[in-house]
């Protein structure tokens, strides 16, 4: 089973994805890591949406194929990130979508977490708000569960997501 944990930087998605992987004996995958993420971002900035989508989708599918025998493959970012960044006409080939949970947090919490990780936070506050809103709109459109980690312990969020995975 593929499980996509997605959300804005600093929302808690990596912490949650790693903990879920451990708890359910799943395989953790960070499909847009390092150079690949930079390539995809560069293509999006150059409005090369079709190629960006193709590369991101191919990366996800290759990872899913690589771990096809694992009971659970937990993706730290998947389709939802792409759906917030590129126009809809480039998204049809992503369907069907895997089981997905959006991890979110209040913008102030996100900025604090990014600062703790020594990540440069020079983006205007309004840009953070806008991107978070895009994630929420995509989640609503595709009926994705949303977990807010601002005031909830990671363990509580993980328990809630495992319950969703098990049909609860």
PDB file of C-alpha atoms in Angstrom:
ATOM      1  CA  UNK A   1       0.000   0.000   0.000  1.00  0.00           C
ATOM      2  CA  UNK A   2       1.301   3.443  -0.899  1.00  0.00           C
ATOM      3  CA  UNK A   3       0.790   6.139   1.710  1.00  0.00           C
ATOM      4  CA  UNK A   4       1.564   9.742   0.757  1.00  0.00           C
ATOM      5  CA  UNK A   5       2.313  12.167   3.563  1.00  0.00           C
ATOM      6  CA  UNK A   6       2.391  15.637   2.111  1.00  0.00           C
ATOM      7  CA  UNK A   7       2.382  19.249   3.196  1.00  0.00           C
ATOM      8  CA  UNK A   8       4.234  22.508   3.339  1.00  0.00           C
ATOM      9  CA  UNK A   9       7.863  22.716   4.507  1.00  0.00           C
ATOM     10  CA  UNK A  10       8.020  22.706   8.305  1.00  0.00           C
ATOM     11  CA  UNK A  11       4.543  21.241   8.763  1.00  0.00           C
ATOM     12  CA  UNK A  12       5.887  18.061  10.384  1.00  0.00           C
ATOM     13  CA  UNK A  13       5.468  15.689   7.437  1.00  0.00           C
ATOM     14  CA  UNK A  14       8.950  14.146   7.619  1.00  0.00           C
ATOM     15  CA  UNK A  15       8.680  13.502  11.358  1.00  0.00           C
ATOM     16  CA  UNK A  16       5.242  11.955  10.877  1.00  0.00           C
ATOM     17  CA  UNK A  17       6.234   9.891   7.812  1.00  0.00           C
ATOM     18  CA  UNK A  18       9.299   8.476   9.575  1.00  0.00           C
ATOM     19  CA  UNK A  19       7.310   7.579  12.694  1.00  0.00           C
ATOM     20  CA  UNK A  20       4.545   5.922  10.672  1.00  0.00           C
ATOM     21  CA  UNK A  21       7.161   3.908   8.785  1.00  0.00           C
ATOM     22  CA  UNK A  22       8.605   2.615  12.050  1.00  0.00           C
ATOM     23  CA  UNK A  23       5.244   1.882  13.640  1.00  0.00           C
ATOM     24  CA  UNK A  24       3.763  -0.101  10.736  1.00  0.00           C
ATOM     25  CA  UNK A  25       7.006  -1.603   9.452  1.00  0.00           C
ATOM     26  CA  UNK A  26       6.844   0.434   6.274  1.00  0.00           C
ATOM     27  CA  UNK A  27       9.475   1.686   3.891  1.00  0.00           C
ATOM     28  CA  UNK A  28      10.177   5.418   4.052  1.00  0.00           C
ATOM     29  CA  UNK A  29      10.758   7.206   0.726  1.00  0.00           C
ATOM     30  CA  UNK A  30      11.686  10.837   0.120  1.00  0.00           C
ATOM     31  CA  UNK A  31      11.113  10.967  -3.628  1.00  0.00           C
ATOM     32  CA  UNK A  32      12.025  14.603  -4.345  1.00  0.00           C
ATOM     33  CA  UNK A  33      15.233  14.697  -2.349  1.00  0.00           C
ATOM     34  CA  UNK A  34      18.337  16.751  -3.090  1.00  0.00           C
ATOM     35  CA  UNK A  35      19.147  17.317  -6.763  1.00  0.00           C
ATOM     36  CA  UNK A  36      15.862  15.955  -8.075  1.00  0.00           C
ATOM     37  CA  UNK A  37      13.880  18.447  -6.024  1.00  0.00           C
ATOM     38  CA  UNK A  38      16.037  21.281  -7.288  1.00  0.00           C
ATOM     39  CA  UNK A  39      15.581  20.143 -10.910  1.00  0.00           C
ATOM     40  CA  UNK A  40      11.798  19.951 -10.517  1.00  0.00           C
ATOM     41  CA  UNK A  41      11.697  23.382  -8.825  1.00  0.00           C
ATOM     42  CA  UNK A  42      13.839  24.894 -11.577  1.00  0.00           C
ATOM     43  CA  UNK A  43      11.534  23.479 -14.260  1.00  0.00           C
ATOM     44  CA  UNK A  44       8.486  24.887 -12.475  1.00  0.00           C
ATOM     45  CA  UNK A  45      10.140  28.297 -12.230  1.00  0.00           C
ATOM     46  CA  UNK A  46      10.834  28.098 -15.982  1.00  0.00           C
ATOM     47  CA  UNK A  47       7.162  27.145 -16.556  1.00  0.00           C
ATOM     48  CA  UNK A  48       8.210  23.744 -17.930  1.00  0.00           C
ATOM     49  CA  UNK A  49       5.231  22.194 -16.163  1.00  0.00           C
ATOM     50  CA  UNK A  50       4.812  19.121 -18.329  1.00  0.00           C
ATOM     51  CA  UNK A  51       8.431  18.059 -17.864  1.00  0.00           C
ATOM     52  CA  UNK A  52       8.370  18.855 -14.129  1.00  0.00           C
ATOM     53  CA  UNK A  53       5.251  16.725 -13.706  1.00  0.00           C
ATOM     54  CA  UNK A  54       6.728  13.885 -15.756  1.00  0.00           C
ATOM     55  CA  UNK A  55       9.962  13.823 -13.753  1.00  0.00           C
ATOM     56  CA  UNK A  56       8.170  13.989 -10.383  1.00  0.00           C
ATOM     57  CA  UNK A  57       5.623  11.339 -11.360  1.00  0.00           C
ATOM     58  CA  UNK A  58       8.331   9.053 -12.730  1.00  0.00           C
ATOM     59  CA  UNK A  59      10.347   9.408  -9.517  1.00  0.00           C
ATOM     60  CA  UNK A  60       7.317   8.411  -7.433  1.00  0.00           C
ATOM     61  CA  UNK A  61       6.475   5.470  -9.672  1.00  0.00           C
ATOM     62  CA  UNK A  62      10.072   4.215  -9.686  1.00  0.00           C
ATOM     63  CA  UNK A  63      10.183   4.279  -5.898  1.00  0.00           C
ATOM     64  CA  UNK A  64       6.826   2.492  -5.678  1.00  0.00           C
ATOM     65  CA  UNK A  65       8.104  -0.161  -8.101  1.00  0.00           C
ATOM     66  CA  UNK A  66      11.384  -0.518  -6.224  1.00  0.00           C
ATOM     67  CA  UNK A  67       9.517  -1.311  -3.004  1.00  0.00           C
ATOM     68  CA  UNK A  68       6.560  -3.164  -4.514  1.00  0.00           C
ATOM     69  CA  UNK A  69       7.019  -6.092  -2.113  1.00  0.00           C
ATOM     70  CA  UNK A  70       6.922  -3.898   0.997  1.00  0.00           C
ATOM     71  CA  UNK A  71       3.587  -3.973   2.837  1.00  0.00           C
ATOM     72  CA  UNK A  72       3.627  -0.177   3.113  1.00  0.00           C
ATOM     73  CA  UNK A  73       5.588   2.460   1.244  1.00  0.00           C
ATOM     74  CA  UNK A  74       5.393   5.818   2.985  1.00  0.00           C
ATOM     75  CA  UNK A  75       6.200   8.776   0.744  1.00  0.00           C
ATOM     76  CA  UNK A  76       7.439  12.024   2.246  1.00  0.00           C
ATOM     77  CA  UNK A  77       5.876  14.212  -0.493  1.00  0.00           C
ATOM     78  CA  UNK A  78       4.076  12.872  -3.520  1.00  0.00           C
ATOM     79  CA  UNK A  79       1.365  14.123  -5.871  1.00  0.00           C
ATOM     80  CA  UNK A  80      -0.099  16.810  -3.636  1.00  0.00           C
ATOM     81  CA  UNK A  81       2.996  18.998  -3.718  1.00  0.00           C
ATOM     82  CA  UNK A  82       2.932  18.939  -7.511  1.00  0.00           C
ATOM     83  CA  UNK A  83      -0.796  19.707  -7.564  1.00  0.00           C
ATOM     84  CA  UNK A  84      -0.116  22.924  -5.619  1.00  0.00           C
ATOM     85  CA  UNK A  85       2.642  24.058  -7.987  1.00  0.00           C
ATOM     86  CA  UNK A  86       1.608  23.299 -11.556  1.00  0.00           C
ATOM     87  CA  UNK A  87      -1.516  24.006 -13.618  1.00  0.00           C
ATOM     88  CA  UNK A  88      -4.267  21.379 -13.655  1.00  0.00           C
ATOM     89  CA  UNK A  89      -3.874  20.527 -17.351  1.00  0.00           C
ATOM     90  CA  UNK A  90      -0.582  18.790 -16.503  1.00  0.00           C
ATOM     91  CA  UNK A  91      -1.972  16.591 -13.725  1.00  0.00           C
ATOM     92  CA  UNK A  92      -4.232  13.992 -15.363  1.00  0.00           C
ATOM     93  CA  UNK A  93      -1.496  11.380 -15.622  1.00  0.00           C
ATOM     94  CA  UNK A  94      -1.102  11.237 -11.821  1.00  0.00           C
ATOM     95  CA  UNK A  95      -4.408   9.420 -11.340  1.00  0.00           C
ATOM     96  CA  UNK A  96      -5.356   7.237  -9.548  1.00  0.00           C
ATOM     97  CA  UNK A  97      -4.005   8.944  -6.464  1.00  0.00           C
ATOM     98  CA  UNK A  98      -2.636   6.979  -3.503  1.00  0.00           C
ATOM     99  CA  UNK A  99      -3.978   7.167   0.051  1.00  0.00           C
ATOM    100  CA  UNK A 100      -2.833  10.593   1.233  1.00  0.00           C
ATOM    101  CA  UNK A 101      -2.789  12.685   4.396  1.00  0.00           C
ATOM    102  CA  UNK A 102      -2.041  16.405   4.390  1.00  0.00           C
ATOM    103  CA  UNK A 103       0.082  17.505   7.332  1.00  0.00           C
ATOM    104  CA  UNK A 104      -0.312  21.173   8.161  1.00  0.00           C
ATOM    105  CA  UNK A 105       0.575  23.602  10.912  1.00  0.00           C
ATOM    106  CA  UNK A 106      -0.079  27.228  11.717  1.00  0.00           C
ATOM    107  CA  UNK A 107       2.201  29.555   9.742  1.00  0.00           C
ATOM    108  CA  UNK A 108       3.931  30.864  12.866  1.00  0.00           C
ATOM    109  CA  UNK A 109       4.671  27.269  13.937  1.00  0.00           C
ATOM    110  CA  UNK A 110       6.081  26.498  10.489  1.00  0.00           C
ATOM    111  CA  UNK A 111       8.369  29.538  10.541  1.00  0.00           C
ATOM    112  CA  UNK A 112       9.601  28.604  14.043  1.00  0.00           C
ATOM    113  CA  UNK A 113      10.311  25.015  12.926  1.00  0.00           C
ATOM    114  CA  UNK A 114      12.169  26.155   9.827  1.00  0.00           C
ATOM    115  CA  UNK A 115      14.275  28.558  11.922  1.00  0.00           C
ATOM    116  CA  UNK A 116      15.076  25.733  14.371  1.00  0.00           C
ATOM    117  CA  UNK A 117      16.378  23.690  11.435  1.00  0.00           C
ATOM    118  CA  UNK A 118      18.507  26.673  10.383  1.00  0.00           C
ATOM    119  CA  UNK A 119      16.628  26.921   7.102  1.00  0.00           C
ATOM    120  CA  UNK A 120      16.585  30.384   5.628  1.00  0.00           C
ATOM    121  CA  UNK A 121      13.125  31.873   6.037  1.00  0.00           C
ATOM    122  CA  UNK A 122      13.189  34.942   3.839  1.00  0.00           C
ATOM    123  CA  UNK A 123       9.872  34.313   2.137  1.00  0.00           C
ATOM    124  CA  UNK A 124       7.192  36.886   3.029  1.00  0.00           C
ATOM    125  CA  UNK A 125       4.608  35.615   5.518  1.00  0.00           C
ATOM    126  CA  UNK A 126       1.844  36.052   2.909  1.00  0.00           C
ATOM    127  CA  UNK A 127       3.590  33.610   0.548  1.00  0.00           C
ATOM    128  CA  UNK A 128       3.575  30.957   3.284  1.00  0.00           C
ATOM    129  CA  UNK A 129      -0.121  31.590   3.874  1.00  0.00           C
ATOM    130  CA  UNK A 130      -0.900  31.377   0.153  1.00  0.00           C
ATOM    131  CA  UNK A 131       0.946  28.080  -0.323  1.00  0.00           C
ATOM    132  CA  UNK A 132      -0.702  26.551   2.738  1.00  0.00           C
ATOM    133  CA  UNK A 133      -4.086  27.606   1.366  1.00  0.00           C
ATOM    134  CA  UNK A 134      -3.274  25.851  -1.916  1.00  0.00           C
ATOM    135  CA  UNK A 135      -2.565  22.635  -0.029  1.00  0.00           C
ATOM    136  CA  UNK A 136      -5.895  22.935   1.812  1.00  0.00           C
ATOM    137  CA  UNK A 137      -7.790  23.537  -1.449  1.00  0.00           C
ATOM    138  CA  UNK A 138      -6.177  20.500  -3.090  1.00  0.00           C
ATOM    139  CA  UNK A 139      -6.958  18.410   0.001  1.00  0.00           C
ATOM    140  CA  UNK A 140     -10.584  19.478  -0.071  1.00  0.00           C
ATOM    141  CA  UNK A 141     -10.942  18.905  -3.818  1.00  0.00           C
ATOM    142  CA  UNK A 142      -9.529  15.378  -3.541  1.00  0.00           C
ATOM    143  CA  UNK A 143     -11.065  14.485  -0.147  1.00  0.00           C
ATOM    144  CA  UNK A 144      -7.743  14.122   1.637  1.00  0.00           C
ATOM    145  CA  UNK A 145      -7.596  13.921   5.433  1.00  0.00           C
ATOM    146  CA  UNK A 146      -5.888  16.901   7.082  1.00  0.00           C
ATOM    147  CA  UNK A 147      -3.892  16.685  10.330  1.00  0.00           C
ATOM    148  CA  UNK A 148      -2.732  19.898  12.016  1.00  0.00           C
ATOM    149  CA  UNK A 149       0.459  19.370  14.016  1.00  0.00           C
ATOM    150  CA  UNK A 150       0.674  22.838  15.601  1.00  0.00           C
ATOM    151  CA  UNK A 151      -0.603  21.832  19.017  1.00  0.00           C
ATOM    152  CA  UNK A 152      -0.614  18.052  18.771  1.00  0.00           C
ATOM    153  CA  UNK A 153       2.200  15.681  19.720  1.00  0.00           C
ATOM    154  CA  UNK A 154       3.659  13.759  16.774  1.00  0.00           C
ATOM    155  CA  UNK A 155       2.621  10.485  18.444  1.00  0.00           C
ATOM    156  CA  UNK A 156      -1.007  11.608  18.519  1.00  0.00           C
ATOM    157  CA  UNK A 157      -0.891  12.547  14.827  1.00  0.00           C
ATOM    158  CA  UNK A 158       0.741   9.225  13.958  1.00  0.00           C
ATOM    159  CA  UNK A 159      -1.948   7.306  15.872  1.00  0.00           C
ATOM    160  CA  UNK A 160      -4.686   9.201  14.053  1.00  0.00           C
ATOM    161  CA  UNK A 161      -3.116   8.477  10.643  1.00  0.00           C
ATOM    162  CA  UNK A 162      -2.603   4.785  11.424  1.00  0.00           C
ATOM    163  CA  UNK A 163      -6.272   4.630  12.367  1.00  0.00           C
ATOM    164  CA  UNK A 164      -7.146   6.165   8.968  1.00  0.00           C
ATOM    165  CA  UNK A 165      -4.882   3.667   7.195  1.00  0.00           C
ATOM    166  CA  UNK A 166      -6.735   0.863   8.971  1.00  0.00           C
ATOM    167  CA  UNK A 167     -10.063   2.230   7.797  1.00  0.00           C
ATOM    168  CA  UNK A 168     -11.001   4.074  10.980  1.00  0.00           C
TER     169      UNK A 168
END
